[in-house]
Every structure is written in structure tokens, then in C-alpha cells.
Amino acid sequence: MEHVFSVANGPVLWLLAGLIVGTVVVQALLYLRMTLRLSNDYGILTRDERLRVYKTATINSIGPAIAVFFVAVSLVAMVGGPVTLMRVGVIGSAIFEFVAAEMGAKAAGATLGTDSYTLQAFTASVWVMTLGGMGWLVSTFLMTKSLDRTRDKLSVGNPQLIRALGSATPVAIFLTLGLGAAVAKTGLAEIAVAWDDLAALLIGAGTMLVLGQLGKRWLWLREWAVGFALIGGLAAGYLVGQILA
């Protein structure tokens, strides 16, 4: 393990990780400059509206960032700092990277975080993490323009359909992910329910719906809706877990 971490935390990997993350930062800054220029040229957002967007985005990023941070800390102890920075800094899904690292280790006949985790297993983990994340990048590169053209065609005939799809798609995705964590089907008729996870899911979703309606009257609630929903879901999951313990 010591030899693995001497390589995993070595200067070469830090340099490569820094270059990759630096590229992402530059891309983000260029995109921000482009959007600000577009907004100024066409008067899309006023200064007050822009500040409100910054504030809302900052508040909404706190909860997910904390969750990623705690998972990333565990990942650092498994595969080192540079690989964690490179993967989480580019993709952002620390949980996926953790699972991918474990799958790579198993493919090499090792277990993550144990003495069986050799340099070959570490290499396998990095390959699985990298190749697993390429799907998002490649699909974005290849499909963005075609999806944009499809959206334009659909919006001509039925603009309400685009709005409905835009609202329903993320709801369906996160509902599937949430139910997958709360409900496990081990057989044809054998279903195991994690009631604390299910309570967190339902209370979090319900909180978002309620705050969304209240936000029509008190606009500041929209800015804090995600944070309050996270707190409500965590509290509900903890209480149900304590009751059932």
C-alpha cells in the first residue's frame, strides 16, 4: 500500500491532475465571459437579476458540494489526492468514482483500501474511473447539436411538449435514483425497503413542492428551497432510522 500511495500522490499525477482541472476552470471562465457578453449585448438580464442568479446558484451548490466533499475525503484515502481531484473536479460525481474504483480493484483481484490493493489494482481503478466517465463527455460532444435541432423542431409544433419534457426528465431521473437507493428487489417477489432512505426521499421531495408553491409569494424561499429540502430529508431519514433501530 505504501508503494501505491507513493505513486498515487506523486508529483507526476499532481501535475497531470492540475492540468486537467485547470482546463476545466478555464473553460468555465470562458463560458461565463461568453454568457455575460451575450447578456450585456442583448439585455437579457439586468444587474439585479444577475446578482440574484449568482446568489441562488451559490446557495443551491452548498448541499451537493458538502455531500461530494465527504465522499471525496474517503476516496482520497483509497486512490490518493490527484486522482480524486482529477475525477471529481471534472465529472463531479464522487459516489460514481468510488464505485468505479472498487470495480476496478475487483477486476484486478484486489479490494479497495486493503493490502491486496497493489499498483496494478490502482491502475485498473483509474482506467475504470476514466472510461466510465467518458460516456458523459462523448455523448455531450456528439449529441448536443442534434438534440438542439430536435428541440427546435419540436418547439415549432408543440412548444408545451418541450417544457413538459424539461420538467419531467430530471424528476424521473432523480426519482429512479432515489427509489433505487430506498427499495431493493432481490428476487421476483422479494422487495426490501429502507424506510429511513424512503422517508428522506419523500420528505425532501415534499419540501421542494411546498417551498416551490410558497416561493411564488416569498421569492427568497426559492433560493433556499434545495437547502431546506436537504435538511428536511436528512432529518426525516435520521428520525425514522432512530425509531426503527
Short mmCIF file of C-alpha atoms in Angstrom, two decimals:
data_model
loop_
_atom_site.label_atom_id
_atom_site.label_comp_id
_atom_site.label_asym_id
_atom_site.label_seq_id
_atom_site.Cartn_x
_atom_site.Cartn_y
_atom_site.Cartn_z
CA MET A 1 0.00 0.00 0.00
CA GLU A 2 2.85 2.42 0.75
CA HIS A 3 4.27 1.95 -2.74
CA VAL A 4 0.81 2.52 -4.23
CA PHE A 5 0.32 5.80 -2.38
CA SER A 6 3.83 6.98 -3.20
CA VAL A 7 2.79 6.76 -6.85
CA ALA A 8 -0.82 7.86 -6.35
CA ASN A 9 0.30 11.02 -4.51
CA GLY A 10 3.42 11.58 -6.59
CA PRO A 11 4.31 14.85 -8.33
CA VAL A 12 3.62 13.46 -11.81
CA LEU A 13 -0.02 12.69 -11.04
CA TRP A 14 -0.42 16.03 -9.25
CA LEU A 15 0.87 17.79 -12.36
CA LEU A 16 -1.44 15.88 -14.70
CA ALA A 17 -4.44 16.36 -12.41
CA GLY A 18 -3.68 20.07 -12.13
CA LEU A 19 -3.56 20.44 -15.90
CA ILE A 20 -6.90 18.68 -16.35
CA VAL A 21 -8.68 20.60 -13.60
CA GLY A 22 -7.08 23.83 -14.80
CA THR A 23 -8.53 23.21 -18.25
CA VAL A 24 -11.99 22.81 -16.73
CA VAL A 25 -11.59 26.06 -14.77
CA VAL A 26 -10.51 27.93 -17.91
CA GLN A 27 -13.49 26.51 -19.80
CA ALA A 28 -15.84 27.65 -17.04
CA LEU A 29 -14.38 31.16 -17.05
CA LEU A 30 -14.61 31.40 -20.84
CA TYR A 31 -18.21 30.22 -20.73
CA LEU A 32 -19.00 32.77 -18.02
CA ARG A 33 -17.43 35.55 -20.06
CA MET A 34 -19.40 34.48 -23.13
CA THR A 35 -22.72 34.44 -21.26
CA LEU A 36 -22.05 37.82 -19.64
CA ARG A 37 -21.19 39.33 -23.01
CA LEU A 38 -24.35 37.86 -24.55
CA SER A 39 -26.44 39.16 -21.66
CA ASN A 40 -24.98 42.64 -21.96
CA ASP A 41 -25.34 42.79 -25.75
CA TYR A 42 -28.99 41.74 -25.79
CA GLY A 43 -30.12 42.98 -22.37
CA ILE A 44 -31.17 39.51 -21.24
CA LEU A 45 -30.56 40.08 -17.52
CA THR A 46 -30.31 43.24 -15.50
CA ARG A 47 -27.61 43.68 -12.90
CA ASP A 48 -30.03 42.88 -10.06
CA GLU A 49 -31.29 39.77 -11.82
CA ARG A 50 -27.73 38.64 -12.42
CA LEU A 51 -26.84 39.07 -8.76
CA ARG A 52 -29.94 37.08 -7.82
CA VAL A 53 -28.82 34.27 -10.12
CA TYR A 54 -25.35 34.26 -8.53
CA LYS A 55 -26.85 34.14 -5.06
CA THR A 56 -29.29 31.35 -5.88
CA ALA A 57 -26.64 29.25 -7.61
CA THR A 58 -24.24 29.68 -4.69
CA ILE A 59 -26.83 28.68 -2.11
CA ASN A 60 -28.03 25.68 -4.11
CA SER A 61 -24.48 24.40 -4.56
CA ILE A 62 -23.75 24.20 -0.83
CA GLY A 63 -25.66 20.98 -0.11
CA PRO A 64 -24.37 18.95 -3.08
CA ALA A 65 -20.84 20.28 -2.52
CA ILE A 66 -20.85 19.09 1.11
CA ALA A 67 -22.03 15.63 0.06
CA VAL A 68 -19.33 15.41 -2.61
CA PHE A 69 -16.71 16.63 -0.13
CA PHE A 70 -17.35 13.87 2.40
CA VAL A 71 -17.31 11.14 -0.25
CA ALA A 72 -14.19 12.67 -1.82
CA VAL A 73 -12.37 12.58 1.52
CA SER A 74 -12.95 8.83 1.68
CA LEU A 75 -11.86 8.49 -1.94
CA VAL A 76 -8.59 10.32 -1.21
CA ALA A 77 -7.76 7.67 1.37
CA MET A 78 -8.31 4.97 -1.25
CA VAL A 79 -6.80 6.26 -4.50
CA GLY A 80 -4.88 9.37 -3.45
CA GLY A 81 -5.41 13.08 -3.87
CA PRO A 82 -4.50 13.68 -7.54
CA VAL A 83 -6.85 11.05 -8.99
CA THR A 84 -9.67 12.21 -6.71
CA LEU A 85 -9.12 15.83 -7.73
CA MET A 86 -8.95 14.88 -11.40
CA ARG A 87 -12.12 12.77 -11.37
CA VAL A 88 -14.32 14.79 -9.01
CA GLY A 89 -13.09 18.07 -10.46
CA VAL A 90 -14.08 17.04 -13.99
CA ILE A 91 -17.16 14.86 -13.54
CA GLY A 92 -18.34 15.84 -10.07
CA SER A 93 -19.91 12.50 -9.12
CA ALA A 94 -17.81 11.33 -6.21
CA ILE A 95 -20.12 8.40 -5.48
CA PHE A 96 -19.74 7.08 -9.04
CA GLU A 97 -15.96 7.39 -8.80
CA PHE A 98 -15.96 5.45 -5.54
CA VAL A 99 -17.96 2.61 -7.11
CA ALA A 100 -15.79 2.66 -10.25
CA ALA A 101 -12.59 2.46 -8.18
CA GLU A 102 -13.97 -0.54 -6.30
CA MET A 103 -14.98 -2.25 -9.55
CA GLY A 104 -11.50 -1.71 -10.98
CA ALA A 105 -9.92 -3.16 -7.86
CA LYS A 106 -12.16 -6.23 -8.00
CA ALA A 107 -11.30 -6.74 -11.66
CA ALA A 108 -7.64 -6.92 -10.63
CA GLY A 109 -8.42 -9.38 -7.85
CA ALA A 110 -7.98 -6.87 -5.04
CA THR A 111 -10.07 -4.99 -2.50
CA LEU A 112 -10.02 -1.23 -2.21
CA GLY A 113 -8.27 0.01 0.93
CA THR A 114 -6.57 -3.29 1.84
CA ASP A 115 -3.05 -4.69 1.46
CA SER A 116 -4.20 -6.58 -1.63
CA TYR A 117 -4.60 -3.24 -3.40
CA THR A 118 -1.45 -3.26 -5.49
CA LEU A 119 -0.19 -0.82 -8.09
CA GLN A 120 -1.81 -2.95 -10.80
CA ALA A 121 -5.14 -2.73 -8.97
CA PHE A 122 -4.72 1.03 -8.65
CA THR A 123 -4.09 1.27 -12.39
CA ALA A 124 -7.22 -0.79 -13.06
CA SER A 125 -9.24 1.52 -10.80
CA VAL A 126 -8.04 4.60 -12.65
CA TRP A 127 -8.86 3.03 -16.02
CA VAL A 128 -12.38 2.09 -14.92
CA MET A 129 -12.97 5.55 -13.44
CA THR A 130 -11.73 7.26 -16.59
CA LEU A 131 -13.51 5.06 -19.13
CA GLY A 132 -16.68 5.08 -17.05
CA GLY A 133 -16.78 8.87 -17.11
CA MET A 134 -16.11 9.13 -20.83
CA GLY A 135 -19.71 8.24 -21.65
CA TRP A 136 -20.97 11.60 -20.40
CA LEU A 137 -18.27 13.54 -22.22
CA VAL A 138 -18.57 11.69 -25.52
CA SER A 139 -22.38 11.78 -25.56
CA THR A 140 -22.33 15.50 -24.80
CA PHE A 141 -19.86 16.12 -27.62
CA LEU A 142 -21.74 14.03 -30.17
CA MET A 143 -25.37 14.66 -29.26
CA THR A 144 -25.61 18.28 -28.12
CA LYS A 145 -26.14 19.80 -31.57
CA SER A 146 -28.54 17.08 -32.72
CA LEU A 147 -30.58 17.40 -29.54
CA ASP A 148 -30.66 21.15 -30.02
CA ARG A 149 -32.02 20.75 -33.55
CA THR A 150 -34.58 18.22 -32.31
CA ARG A 151 -35.71 20.64 -29.63
CA ASP A 152 -36.14 23.41 -32.20
CA LYS A 153 -38.26 21.17 -34.44
CA LEU A 154 -40.45 20.02 -31.57
CA SER A 155 -40.88 23.54 -30.22
CA VAL A 156 -42.33 24.68 -33.54
CA GLY A 157 -45.12 22.12 -33.49
CA ASN A 158 -45.70 21.79 -29.75
CA PRO A 159 -43.74 24.18 -27.51
CA GLN A 160 -45.52 22.91 -24.41
CA LEU A 161 -44.04 19.46 -25.02
CA ILE A 162 -40.50 20.81 -24.63
CA ARG A 163 -41.42 22.45 -21.35
CA ALA A 164 -43.05 19.25 -20.10
CA LEU A 165 -40.04 17.14 -21.09
CA GLY A 166 -37.65 19.58 -19.46
CA SER A 167 -39.58 19.34 -16.20
CA ALA A 168 -40.36 15.63 -16.25
CA THR A 169 -36.93 14.31 -17.25
CA PRO A 170 -34.92 15.39 -14.17
CA VAL A 171 -37.82 14.38 -11.91
CA ALA A 172 -37.85 10.89 -13.44
CA ILE A 173 -34.07 10.56 -13.23
CA PHE A 174 -33.77 11.55 -9.58
CA LEU A 175 -36.89 9.60 -8.61
CA THR A 176 -35.37 6.48 -10.17
CA LEU A 177 -32.07 7.05 -8.38
CA GLY A 178 -33.82 7.75 -5.09
CA LEU A 179 -36.09 4.74 -5.25
CA GLY A 180 -33.12 2.61 -6.27
CA ALA A 181 -31.42 3.57 -3.02
CA ALA A 182 -34.53 3.11 -0.89
CA VAL A 183 -36.05 -0.02 -2.44
CA ALA A 184 -34.05 -3.12 -3.31
CA LYS A 185 -35.55 -6.03 -5.25
CA THR A 186 -33.61 -9.22 -4.61
CA GLY A 187 -36.00 -11.66 -6.25
CA LEU A 188 -39.19 -11.92 -8.24
CA ALA A 189 -41.34 -11.12 -5.23
CA GLU A 190 -38.81 -10.23 -2.53
CA ILE A 191 -38.57 -6.48 -2.01
CA ALA A 192 -36.57 -4.83 0.77
CA VAL A 193 -37.43 -1.26 1.72
CA ALA A 194 -35.01 1.02 3.56
CA TRP A 195 -37.63 3.08 5.35
CA ASP A 196 -35.21 5.75 6.52
CA ASP A 197 -34.00 6.35 2.96
CA LEU A 198 -37.56 6.31 1.66
CA ALA A 199 -38.62 8.83 4.31
CA ALA A 200 -35.72 11.10 3.35
CA LEU A 201 -36.73 10.87 -0.31
CA LEU A 202 -40.41 11.62 0.29
CA ILE A 203 -39.88 14.42 2.79
CA GLY A 204 -37.22 16.03 0.62
CA ALA A 205 -39.46 15.90 -2.45
CA GLY A 206 -42.47 17.14 -0.48
CA THR A 207 -40.46 20.01 0.96
CA MET A 208 -39.41 21.09 -2.52
CA LEU A 209 -43.03 21.06 -3.73
CA VAL A 210 -44.27 23.07 -0.76
CA LEU A 211 -41.46 25.61 -0.94
CA GLY A 212 -41.96 25.91 -4.69
CA GLN A 213 -45.54 27.00 -4.11
CA LEU A 214 -44.65 29.29 -1.22
CA GLY A 215 -41.86 30.76 -3.31
CA LYS A 216 -44.45 32.33 -5.58
CA ARG A 217 -45.28 34.64 -2.70
CA TRP A 218 -41.94 34.82 -0.90
CA LEU A 219 -39.25 34.76 -3.57
CA TRP A 220 -36.39 34.22 -1.12
CA LEU A 221 -37.73 30.73 -0.40
CA ARG A 222 -36.87 29.67 -3.94
CA GLU A 223 -33.24 30.49 -3.29
CA TRP A 224 -33.13 28.33 -0.17
CA ALA A 225 -35.50 25.57 -1.32
CA VAL A 226 -32.82 22.99 -2.13
CA GLY A 227 -31.01 23.57 1.15
CA PHE A 228 -34.18 23.30 3.21
CA ALA A 229 -35.21 20.16 1.30
CA LEU A 230 -31.84 18.55 2.02
CA ILE A 231 -32.09 19.38 5.71
CA GLY A 232 -35.68 18.13 5.88
CA GLY A 233 -34.81 14.90 4.10
CA LEU A 234 -31.78 14.24 6.29
CA ALA A 235 -33.75 14.95 9.46
CA ALA A 236 -36.61 12.68 8.38
CA GLY A 237 -34.26 9.86 7.44
CA TYR A 238 -32.41 10.15 10.75
CA LEU A 239 -35.60 10.19 12.84
CA VAL A 240 -37.12 7.21 11.03
CA GLY A 241 -33.84 5.33 11.36
CA GLN A 242 -33.75 6.01 15.10
CA ILE A 243 -37.37 4.95 15.52
CA LEU A 244 -36.84 1.68 13.67
CA ALA A 245 -33.49 0.93 15.31
#
